[in-house]
CSV table of C-alpha atoms in Angstrom, one decimal:
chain,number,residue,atom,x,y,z
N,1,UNK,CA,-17.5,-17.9,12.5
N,2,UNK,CA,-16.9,-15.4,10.2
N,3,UNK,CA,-16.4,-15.9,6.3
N,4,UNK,CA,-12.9,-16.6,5.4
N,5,UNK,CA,-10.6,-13.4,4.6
N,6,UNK,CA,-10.9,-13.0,0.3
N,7,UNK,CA,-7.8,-11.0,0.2
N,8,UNK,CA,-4.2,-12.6,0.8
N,9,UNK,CA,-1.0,-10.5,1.4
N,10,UNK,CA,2.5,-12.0,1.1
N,11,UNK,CA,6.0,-10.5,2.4
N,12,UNK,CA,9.0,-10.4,0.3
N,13,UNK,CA,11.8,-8.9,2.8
N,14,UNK,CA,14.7,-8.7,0.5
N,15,UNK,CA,15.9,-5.7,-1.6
N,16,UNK,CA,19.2,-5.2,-3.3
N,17,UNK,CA,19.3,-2.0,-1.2
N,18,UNK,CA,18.1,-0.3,1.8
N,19,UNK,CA,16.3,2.5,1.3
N,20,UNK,CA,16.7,6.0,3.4
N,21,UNK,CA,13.2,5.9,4.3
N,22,UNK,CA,12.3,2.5,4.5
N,23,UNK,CA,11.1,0.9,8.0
N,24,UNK,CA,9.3,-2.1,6.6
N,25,UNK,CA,10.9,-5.1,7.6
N,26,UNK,CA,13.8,-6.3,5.0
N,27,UNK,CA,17.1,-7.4,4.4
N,28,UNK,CA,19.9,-7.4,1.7
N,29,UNK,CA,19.4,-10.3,-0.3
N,30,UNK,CA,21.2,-13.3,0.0
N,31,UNK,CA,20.6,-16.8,-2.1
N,32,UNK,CA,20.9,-18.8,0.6
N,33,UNK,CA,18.5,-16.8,2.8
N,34,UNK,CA,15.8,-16.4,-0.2
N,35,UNK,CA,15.8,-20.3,-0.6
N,36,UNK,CA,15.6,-20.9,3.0
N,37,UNK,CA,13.0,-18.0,3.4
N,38,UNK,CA,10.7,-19.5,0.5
N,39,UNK,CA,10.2,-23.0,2.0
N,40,UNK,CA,9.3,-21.3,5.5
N,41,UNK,CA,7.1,-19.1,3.8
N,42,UNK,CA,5.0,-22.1,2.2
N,43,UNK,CA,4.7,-23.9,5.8
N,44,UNK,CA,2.8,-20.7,7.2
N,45,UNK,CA,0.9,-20.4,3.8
N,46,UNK,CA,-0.6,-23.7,4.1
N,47,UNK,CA,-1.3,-23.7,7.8
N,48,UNK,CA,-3.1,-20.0,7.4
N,49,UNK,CA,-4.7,-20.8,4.1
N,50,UNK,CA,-4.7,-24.5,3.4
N,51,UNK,CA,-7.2,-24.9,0.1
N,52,UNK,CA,-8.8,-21.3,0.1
N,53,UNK,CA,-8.2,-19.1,-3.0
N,54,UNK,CA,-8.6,-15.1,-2.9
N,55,UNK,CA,-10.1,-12.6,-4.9
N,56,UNK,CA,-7.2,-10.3,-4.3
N,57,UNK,CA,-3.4,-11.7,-3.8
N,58,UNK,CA,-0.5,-8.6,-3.4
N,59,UNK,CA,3.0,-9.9,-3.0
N,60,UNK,CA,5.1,-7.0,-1.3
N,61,UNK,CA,7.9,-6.3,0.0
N,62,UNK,CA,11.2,-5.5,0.4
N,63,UNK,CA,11.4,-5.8,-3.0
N,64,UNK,CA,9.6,-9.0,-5.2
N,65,UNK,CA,11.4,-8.3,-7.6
N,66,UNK,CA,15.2,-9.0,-6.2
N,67,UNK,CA,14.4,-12.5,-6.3
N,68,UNK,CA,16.2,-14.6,-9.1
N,69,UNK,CA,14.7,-15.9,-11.8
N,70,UNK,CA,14.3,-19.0,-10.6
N,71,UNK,CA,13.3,-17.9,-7.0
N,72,UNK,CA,10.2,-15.8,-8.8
N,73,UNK,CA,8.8,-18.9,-10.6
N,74,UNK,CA,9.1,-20.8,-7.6
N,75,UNK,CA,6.8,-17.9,-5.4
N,76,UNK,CA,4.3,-17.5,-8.4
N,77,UNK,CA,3.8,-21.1,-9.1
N,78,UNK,CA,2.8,-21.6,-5.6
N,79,UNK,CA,0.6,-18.2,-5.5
N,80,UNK,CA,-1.2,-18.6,-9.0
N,81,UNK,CA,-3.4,-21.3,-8.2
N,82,UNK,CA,-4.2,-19.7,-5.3
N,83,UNK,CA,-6.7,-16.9,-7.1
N,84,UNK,CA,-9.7,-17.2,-7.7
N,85,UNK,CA,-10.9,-16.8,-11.8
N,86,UNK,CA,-11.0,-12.7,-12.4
N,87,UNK,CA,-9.2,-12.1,-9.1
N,88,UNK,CA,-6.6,-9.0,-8.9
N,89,UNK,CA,-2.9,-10.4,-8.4
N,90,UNK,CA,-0.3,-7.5,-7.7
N,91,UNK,CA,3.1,-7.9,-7.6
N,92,UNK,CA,5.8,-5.4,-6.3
N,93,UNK,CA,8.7,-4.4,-8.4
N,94,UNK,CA,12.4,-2.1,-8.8
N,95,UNK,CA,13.0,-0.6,-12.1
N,96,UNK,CA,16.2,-2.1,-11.6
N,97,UNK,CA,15.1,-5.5,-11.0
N,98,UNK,CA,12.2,-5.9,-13.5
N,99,UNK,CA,13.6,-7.2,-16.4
N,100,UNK,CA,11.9,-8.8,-19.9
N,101,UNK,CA,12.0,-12.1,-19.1
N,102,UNK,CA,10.8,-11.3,-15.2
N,103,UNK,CA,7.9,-9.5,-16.7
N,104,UNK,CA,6.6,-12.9,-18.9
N,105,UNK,CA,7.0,-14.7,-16.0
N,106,UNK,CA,4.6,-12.5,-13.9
N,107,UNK,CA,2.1,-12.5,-17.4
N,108,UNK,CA,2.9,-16.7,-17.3
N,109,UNK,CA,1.8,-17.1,-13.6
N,110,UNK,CA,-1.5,-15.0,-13.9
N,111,UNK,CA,0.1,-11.7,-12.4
N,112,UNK,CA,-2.3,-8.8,-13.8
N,113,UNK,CA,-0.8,-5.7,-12.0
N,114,UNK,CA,2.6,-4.8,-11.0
N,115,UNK,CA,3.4,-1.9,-8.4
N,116,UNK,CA,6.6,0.1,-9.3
N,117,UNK,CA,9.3,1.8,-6.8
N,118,UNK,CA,9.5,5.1,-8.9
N,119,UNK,CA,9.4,7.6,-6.3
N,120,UNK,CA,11.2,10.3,-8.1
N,121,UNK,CA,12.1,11.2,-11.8
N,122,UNK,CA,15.2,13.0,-10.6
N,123,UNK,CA,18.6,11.9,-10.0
N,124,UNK,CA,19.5,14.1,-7.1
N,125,UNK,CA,16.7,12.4,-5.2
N,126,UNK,CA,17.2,9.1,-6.2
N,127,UNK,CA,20.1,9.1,-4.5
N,128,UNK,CA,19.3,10.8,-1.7
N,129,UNK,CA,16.7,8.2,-0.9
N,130,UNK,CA,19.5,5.7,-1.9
N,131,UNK,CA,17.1,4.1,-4.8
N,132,UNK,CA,19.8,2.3,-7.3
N,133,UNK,CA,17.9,3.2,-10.4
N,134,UNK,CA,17.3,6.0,-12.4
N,135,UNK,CA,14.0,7.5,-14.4
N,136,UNK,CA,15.4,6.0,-17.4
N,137,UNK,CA,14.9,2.7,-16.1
N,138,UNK,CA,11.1,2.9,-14.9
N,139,UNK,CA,10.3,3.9,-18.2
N,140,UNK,CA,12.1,1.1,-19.7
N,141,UNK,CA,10.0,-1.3,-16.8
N,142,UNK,CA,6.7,-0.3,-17.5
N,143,UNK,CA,7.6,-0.8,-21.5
N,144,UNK,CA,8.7,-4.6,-20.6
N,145,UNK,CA,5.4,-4.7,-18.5
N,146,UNK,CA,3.3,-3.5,-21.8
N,147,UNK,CA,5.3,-5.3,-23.9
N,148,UNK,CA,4.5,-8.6,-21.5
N,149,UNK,CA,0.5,-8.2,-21.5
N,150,UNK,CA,0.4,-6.3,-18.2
N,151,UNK,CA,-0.7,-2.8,-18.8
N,152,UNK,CA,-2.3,-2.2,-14.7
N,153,UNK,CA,0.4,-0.8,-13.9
N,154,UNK,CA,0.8,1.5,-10.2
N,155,UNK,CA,4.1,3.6,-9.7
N,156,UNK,CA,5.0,5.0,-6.4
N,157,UNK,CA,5.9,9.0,-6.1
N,158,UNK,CA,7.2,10.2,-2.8
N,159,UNK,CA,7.0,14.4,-2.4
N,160,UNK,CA,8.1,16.5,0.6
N,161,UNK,CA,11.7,15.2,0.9
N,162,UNK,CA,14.5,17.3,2.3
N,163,UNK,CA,15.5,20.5,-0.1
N,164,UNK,CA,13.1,19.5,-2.7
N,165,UNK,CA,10.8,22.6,-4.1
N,166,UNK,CA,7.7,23.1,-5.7
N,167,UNK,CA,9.1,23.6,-8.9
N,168,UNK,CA,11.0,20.0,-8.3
N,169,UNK,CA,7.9,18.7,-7.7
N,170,UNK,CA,5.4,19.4,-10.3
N,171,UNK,CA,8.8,18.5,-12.7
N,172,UNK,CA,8.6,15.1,-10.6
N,173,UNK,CA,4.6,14.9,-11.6
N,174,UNK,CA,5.2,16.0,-15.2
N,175,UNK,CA,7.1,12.9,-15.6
N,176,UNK,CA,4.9,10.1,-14.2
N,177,UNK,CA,2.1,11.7,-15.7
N,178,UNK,CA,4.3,10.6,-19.1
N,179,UNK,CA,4.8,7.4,-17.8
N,180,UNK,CA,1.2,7.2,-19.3
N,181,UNK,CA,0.2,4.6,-16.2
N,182,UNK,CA,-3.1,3.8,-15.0
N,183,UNK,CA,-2.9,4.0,-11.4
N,184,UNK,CA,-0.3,6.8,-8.9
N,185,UNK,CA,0.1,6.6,-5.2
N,186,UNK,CA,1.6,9.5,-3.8
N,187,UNK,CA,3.2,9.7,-0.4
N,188,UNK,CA,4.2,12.2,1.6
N,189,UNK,CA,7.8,11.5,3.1
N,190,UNK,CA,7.4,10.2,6.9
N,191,UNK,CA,10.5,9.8,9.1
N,192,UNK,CA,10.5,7.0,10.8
N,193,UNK,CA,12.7,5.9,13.5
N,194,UNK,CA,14.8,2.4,12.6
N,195,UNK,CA,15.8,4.4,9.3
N,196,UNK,CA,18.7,5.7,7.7
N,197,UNK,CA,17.0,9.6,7.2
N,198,UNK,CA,16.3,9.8,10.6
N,199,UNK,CA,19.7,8.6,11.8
N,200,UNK,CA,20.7,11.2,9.8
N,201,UNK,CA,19.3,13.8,11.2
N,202,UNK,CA,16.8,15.0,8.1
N,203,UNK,CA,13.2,16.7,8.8
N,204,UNK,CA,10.7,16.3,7.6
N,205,UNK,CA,8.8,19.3,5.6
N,206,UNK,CA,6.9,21.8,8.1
N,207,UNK,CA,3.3,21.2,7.8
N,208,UNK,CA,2.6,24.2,5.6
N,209,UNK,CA,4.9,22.9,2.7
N,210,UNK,CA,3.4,19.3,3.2
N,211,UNK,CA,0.1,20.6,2.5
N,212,UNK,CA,0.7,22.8,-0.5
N,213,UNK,CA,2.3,20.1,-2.2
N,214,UNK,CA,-0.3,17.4,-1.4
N,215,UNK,CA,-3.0,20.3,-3.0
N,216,UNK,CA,-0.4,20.7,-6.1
N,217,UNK,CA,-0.5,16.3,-6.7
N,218,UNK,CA,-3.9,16.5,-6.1
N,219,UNK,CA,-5.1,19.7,-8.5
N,220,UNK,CA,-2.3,18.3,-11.0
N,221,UNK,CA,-3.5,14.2,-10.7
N,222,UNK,CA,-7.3,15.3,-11.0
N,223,UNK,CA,-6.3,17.9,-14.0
N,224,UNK,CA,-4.8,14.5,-15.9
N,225,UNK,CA,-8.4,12.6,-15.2
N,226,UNK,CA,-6.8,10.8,-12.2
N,227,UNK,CA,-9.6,10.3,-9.4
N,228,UNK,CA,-8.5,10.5,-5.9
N,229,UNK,CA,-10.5,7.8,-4.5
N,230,UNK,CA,-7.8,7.4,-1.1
N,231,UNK,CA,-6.0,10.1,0.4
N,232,UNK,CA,-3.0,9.3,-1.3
N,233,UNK,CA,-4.0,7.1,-4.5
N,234,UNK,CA,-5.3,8.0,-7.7
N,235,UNK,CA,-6.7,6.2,-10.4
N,236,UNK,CA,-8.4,5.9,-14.0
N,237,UNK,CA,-11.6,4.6,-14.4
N,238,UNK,CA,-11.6,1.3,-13.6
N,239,UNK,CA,-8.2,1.0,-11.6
N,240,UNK,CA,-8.4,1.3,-8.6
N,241,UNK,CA,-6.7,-1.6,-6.5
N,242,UNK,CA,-8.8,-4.2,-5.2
N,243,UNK,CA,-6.5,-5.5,-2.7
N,244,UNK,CA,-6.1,-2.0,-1.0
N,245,UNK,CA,-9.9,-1.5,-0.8
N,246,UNK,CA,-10.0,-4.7,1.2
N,247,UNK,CA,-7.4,-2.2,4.3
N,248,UNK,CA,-9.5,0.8,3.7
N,249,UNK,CA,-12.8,-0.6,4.0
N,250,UNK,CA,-11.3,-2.1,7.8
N,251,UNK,CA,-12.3,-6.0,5.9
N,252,UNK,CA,-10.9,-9.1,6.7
N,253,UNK,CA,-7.4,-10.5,5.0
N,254,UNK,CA,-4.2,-12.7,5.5
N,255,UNK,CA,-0.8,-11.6,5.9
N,256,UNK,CA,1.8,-14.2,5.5
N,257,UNK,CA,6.0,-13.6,5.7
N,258,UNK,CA,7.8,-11.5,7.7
N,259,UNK,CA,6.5,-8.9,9.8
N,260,UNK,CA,2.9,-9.1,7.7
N,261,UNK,CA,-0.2,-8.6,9.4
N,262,UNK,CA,-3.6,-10.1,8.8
N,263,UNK,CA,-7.1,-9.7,10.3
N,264,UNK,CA,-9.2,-12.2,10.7
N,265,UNK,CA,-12.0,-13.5,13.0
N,266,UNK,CA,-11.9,-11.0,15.1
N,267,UNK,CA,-8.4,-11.1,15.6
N,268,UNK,CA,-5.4,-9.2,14.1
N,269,UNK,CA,-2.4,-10.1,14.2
N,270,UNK,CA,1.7,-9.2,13.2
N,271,UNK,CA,4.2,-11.9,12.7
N,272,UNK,CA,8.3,-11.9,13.9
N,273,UNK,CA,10.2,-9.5,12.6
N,274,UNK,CA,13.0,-11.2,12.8
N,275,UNK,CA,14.6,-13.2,10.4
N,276,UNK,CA,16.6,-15.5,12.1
N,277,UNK,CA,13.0,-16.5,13.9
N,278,UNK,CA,10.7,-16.9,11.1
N,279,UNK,CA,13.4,-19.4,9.4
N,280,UNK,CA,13.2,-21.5,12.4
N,281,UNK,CA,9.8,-22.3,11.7
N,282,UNK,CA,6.5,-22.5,13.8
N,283,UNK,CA,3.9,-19.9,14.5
N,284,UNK,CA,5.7,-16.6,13.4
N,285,UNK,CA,3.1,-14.8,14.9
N,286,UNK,CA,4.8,-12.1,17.4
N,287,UNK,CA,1.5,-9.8,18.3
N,288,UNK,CA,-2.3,-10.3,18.7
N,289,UNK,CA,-5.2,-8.2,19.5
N,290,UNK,CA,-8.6,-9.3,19.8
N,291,UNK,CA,-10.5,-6.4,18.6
N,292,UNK,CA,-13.8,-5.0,20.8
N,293,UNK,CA,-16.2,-2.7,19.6
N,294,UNK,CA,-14.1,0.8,20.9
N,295,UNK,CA,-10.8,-0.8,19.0
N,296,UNK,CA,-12.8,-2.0,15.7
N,297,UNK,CA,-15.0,1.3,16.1
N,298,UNK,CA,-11.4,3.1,15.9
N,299,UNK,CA,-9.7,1.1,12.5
N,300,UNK,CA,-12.8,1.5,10.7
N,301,UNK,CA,-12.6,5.4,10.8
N,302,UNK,CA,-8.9,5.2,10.7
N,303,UNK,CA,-9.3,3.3,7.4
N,304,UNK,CA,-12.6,4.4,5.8
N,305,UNK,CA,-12.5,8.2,6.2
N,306,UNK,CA,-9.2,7.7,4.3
N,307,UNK,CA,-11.5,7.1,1.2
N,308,UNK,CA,-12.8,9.2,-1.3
N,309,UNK,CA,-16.6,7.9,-0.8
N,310,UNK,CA,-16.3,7.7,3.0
N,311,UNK,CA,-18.9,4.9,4.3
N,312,UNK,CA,-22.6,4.4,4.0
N,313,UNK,CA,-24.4,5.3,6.6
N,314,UNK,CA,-26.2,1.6,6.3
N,315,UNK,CA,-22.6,-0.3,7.0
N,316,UNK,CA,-22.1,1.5,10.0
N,317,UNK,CA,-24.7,1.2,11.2
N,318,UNK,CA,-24.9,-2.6,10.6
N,319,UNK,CA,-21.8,-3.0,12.4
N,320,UNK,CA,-21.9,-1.0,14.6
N,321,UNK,CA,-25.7,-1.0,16.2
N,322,UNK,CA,-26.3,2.9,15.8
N,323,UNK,CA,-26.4,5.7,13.4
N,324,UNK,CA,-22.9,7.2,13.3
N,325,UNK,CA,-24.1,10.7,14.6
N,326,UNK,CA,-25.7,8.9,18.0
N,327,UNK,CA,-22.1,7.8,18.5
N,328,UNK,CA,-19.8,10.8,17.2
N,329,UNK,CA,-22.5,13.7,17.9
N,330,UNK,CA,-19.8,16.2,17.7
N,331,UNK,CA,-19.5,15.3,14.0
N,332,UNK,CA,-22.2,17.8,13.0
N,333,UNK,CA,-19.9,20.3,14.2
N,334,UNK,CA,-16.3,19.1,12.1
N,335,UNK,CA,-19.3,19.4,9.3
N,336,UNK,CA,-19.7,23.1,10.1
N,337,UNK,CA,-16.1,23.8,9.8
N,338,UNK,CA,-16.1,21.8,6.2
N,339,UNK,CA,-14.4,19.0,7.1
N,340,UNK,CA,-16.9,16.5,6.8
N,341,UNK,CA,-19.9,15.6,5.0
N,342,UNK,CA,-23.0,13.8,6.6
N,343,UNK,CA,-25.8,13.2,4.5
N,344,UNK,CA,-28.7,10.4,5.0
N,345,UNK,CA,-26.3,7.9,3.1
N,346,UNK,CA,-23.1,8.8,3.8
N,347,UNK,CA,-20.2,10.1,5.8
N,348,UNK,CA,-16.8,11.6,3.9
N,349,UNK,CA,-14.2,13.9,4.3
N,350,UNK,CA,-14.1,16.9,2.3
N,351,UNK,CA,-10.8,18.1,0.5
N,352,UNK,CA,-10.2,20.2,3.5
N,353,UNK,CA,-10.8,17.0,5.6
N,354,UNK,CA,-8.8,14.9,3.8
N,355,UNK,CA,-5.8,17.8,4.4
N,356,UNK,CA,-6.4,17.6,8.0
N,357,UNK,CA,-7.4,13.8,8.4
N,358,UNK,CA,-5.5,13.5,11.9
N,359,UNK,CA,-7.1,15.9,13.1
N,360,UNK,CA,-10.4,15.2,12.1
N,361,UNK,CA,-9.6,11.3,13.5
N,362,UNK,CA,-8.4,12.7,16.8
N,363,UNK,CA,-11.9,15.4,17.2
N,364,UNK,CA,-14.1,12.4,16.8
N,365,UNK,CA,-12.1,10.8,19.4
């Protein structure tokens, strides 16, 4: 048997609003929901975990933060204990919903980073992606985060989105780069299907905008001393987030709540999406896949090539019983076009790569 998972995620579905974009599973916030929705989320936290602590915990969502007061203690006194001495504990956050008093109750609980729905410093887009705050208020958020002790702080930028230009967006990057934060992620708009853009009819930006404004985050983020150490996250030195190594690196965790998934002994699985279930109680577990070597071979490009660094060599190999360019021998050639980079030690995607990551995924097959 396999070591236990060192990396815990936990599903918050309730937001104040739904975003235009959003497909993650959620639902307006209601008291009587949240309080029913806490104590079924401790039964399947003690039946997956039971005495283990983490390294990493990440509580996301929905939105954390659209809890009460009261609700939020309730969570974190139940999570802190749960991480182990100089572990990463993330918590999700609105602008809107982060106030002083919720941001000493993250610092009292041993919360060390918070994760901030920014996504825009404009009002026009703001409400086009039907986010109820303005720019005004995530800089007020991240001064009550400061002001609280907690200064690993991520916001969330989202580019590409329907009539927005490249002056909008280097205007966008001009003010998160004045946010003066530690950490950006920066996300390309996707459309998916159960969600209010798509019903809408919006498109999403033709490839050839998509990519100069990915190049324009990335030459303006690396400009500001921000590496790029995932396709779309960028950091200082010395904060880059733990917990989101622990998906890109294809390694173990739990996923507890609704609709989380976890990976674990071999197994991966996605609980109910459905609230109505999951307050029922039992096994909220809806999907499960025992990975075999093609499957596992898949995630651990899918993840890994996503990185900065790539993979060793040594790591694949190790899991995989060959050297990677026995198994993708067509490699040498997405190397000759400058997509990858092989050497001795390690395998990465170049900046061109990175650009074209599906289809450097769907070449090695």
């Amino acid at each position: 048997m396999s070591a236990f998972p060192s990396s815990l995620y936990i599903h918050i579905p309730f937001c104040s609003s739904i975003c235009a974009y959003c497909d993650f599973a959620k639902v307006l916030y209601r008291p009587e929901w949240a309080k029913a929705y806490l104590g079924a989320l401790f039964v399947e936290l003690e039946s997956r975990v039971g005495r283990h602590r983490f390294q990493t915990i990440y509580v996301g969502g929905g939105t954390p933060s659209a809890l009460s007061y009261k609700e939020m203690e309730t969570l974190l006194a139940k999570m802190g204990p749960l991480l182990e001495e100089g572990g990463e504990f993330t918590v999700e956050a609105n602008p809107e919903s982060l106030d002083d008093e919720k941001c000493a109750l993250l610092k009292k609980y041993g919360v060390n980073r918070v994760s901030l729905g920014v996504e825009s410093s404009q009002e026009r887009f703001l409400r086009l992606m039907g986010r109820p705050h303005d720019f005004a208020q995530a800089e007020k958020a991240v001064e009550a985060l400061r002001k609280n002790g907690i200064d690993n702080i991520n916001v969330d930028l989202i580019y590409a989105l329907p009539g927005q230009t490249m002056g909008d967006l280097e205007k966008d990057l001009k003010a998160f780069l004045g946010l003066k934060v530690p950490h950006i992620s920066a996300y390309t708009l996707i459309l998916e299907e159960a969600t209010a853009f798509k019903a809408q009819g919006y498109q999403e930006a033709d490839e050839e905008t998509q990519a100069a404004m990915y190049e324009k985050v990335l030459e303006t983020l690396r400009k500001a001393g921000y590496d790029r150490y995932e396709v779309s996250n960028f950091a200082l030195p010395g904060h880059r987030s733990r917990h989101n190594l622990t998906y890109w690196k294809d390694e173990t965790y739990v996923g507890v709540g609704l609709g989380a998934a976890g990976y674990a002994d071999g197994i991966r699985y996605t609980n109910t999406r459905s609230l109505t279930k999951y307050l029922k109680g039992g096994d909220p577990t809806e999907e499960k896949e025992a990975v075999d070597q093609p499957s596992d071979l898949s995630y651990f490009l899918l993840c890994n090539l996503r990185l900065e660094e790539g993979f060793l060599e040594e790591t694949f190999e190790k899991r995989f019983g060959n050297k990677f360019i026995e198994i993708f021998p067509n490699a040498s050639e997405l190397a000759e076009q400058g997509l990858l980079c092989l050497d001795s030690e390690r395998i990465r995607c170049t900046d061109k790569g990175m650009l074209l990551l599906d289809r450097v995924l769907v070449e090695l097959g």
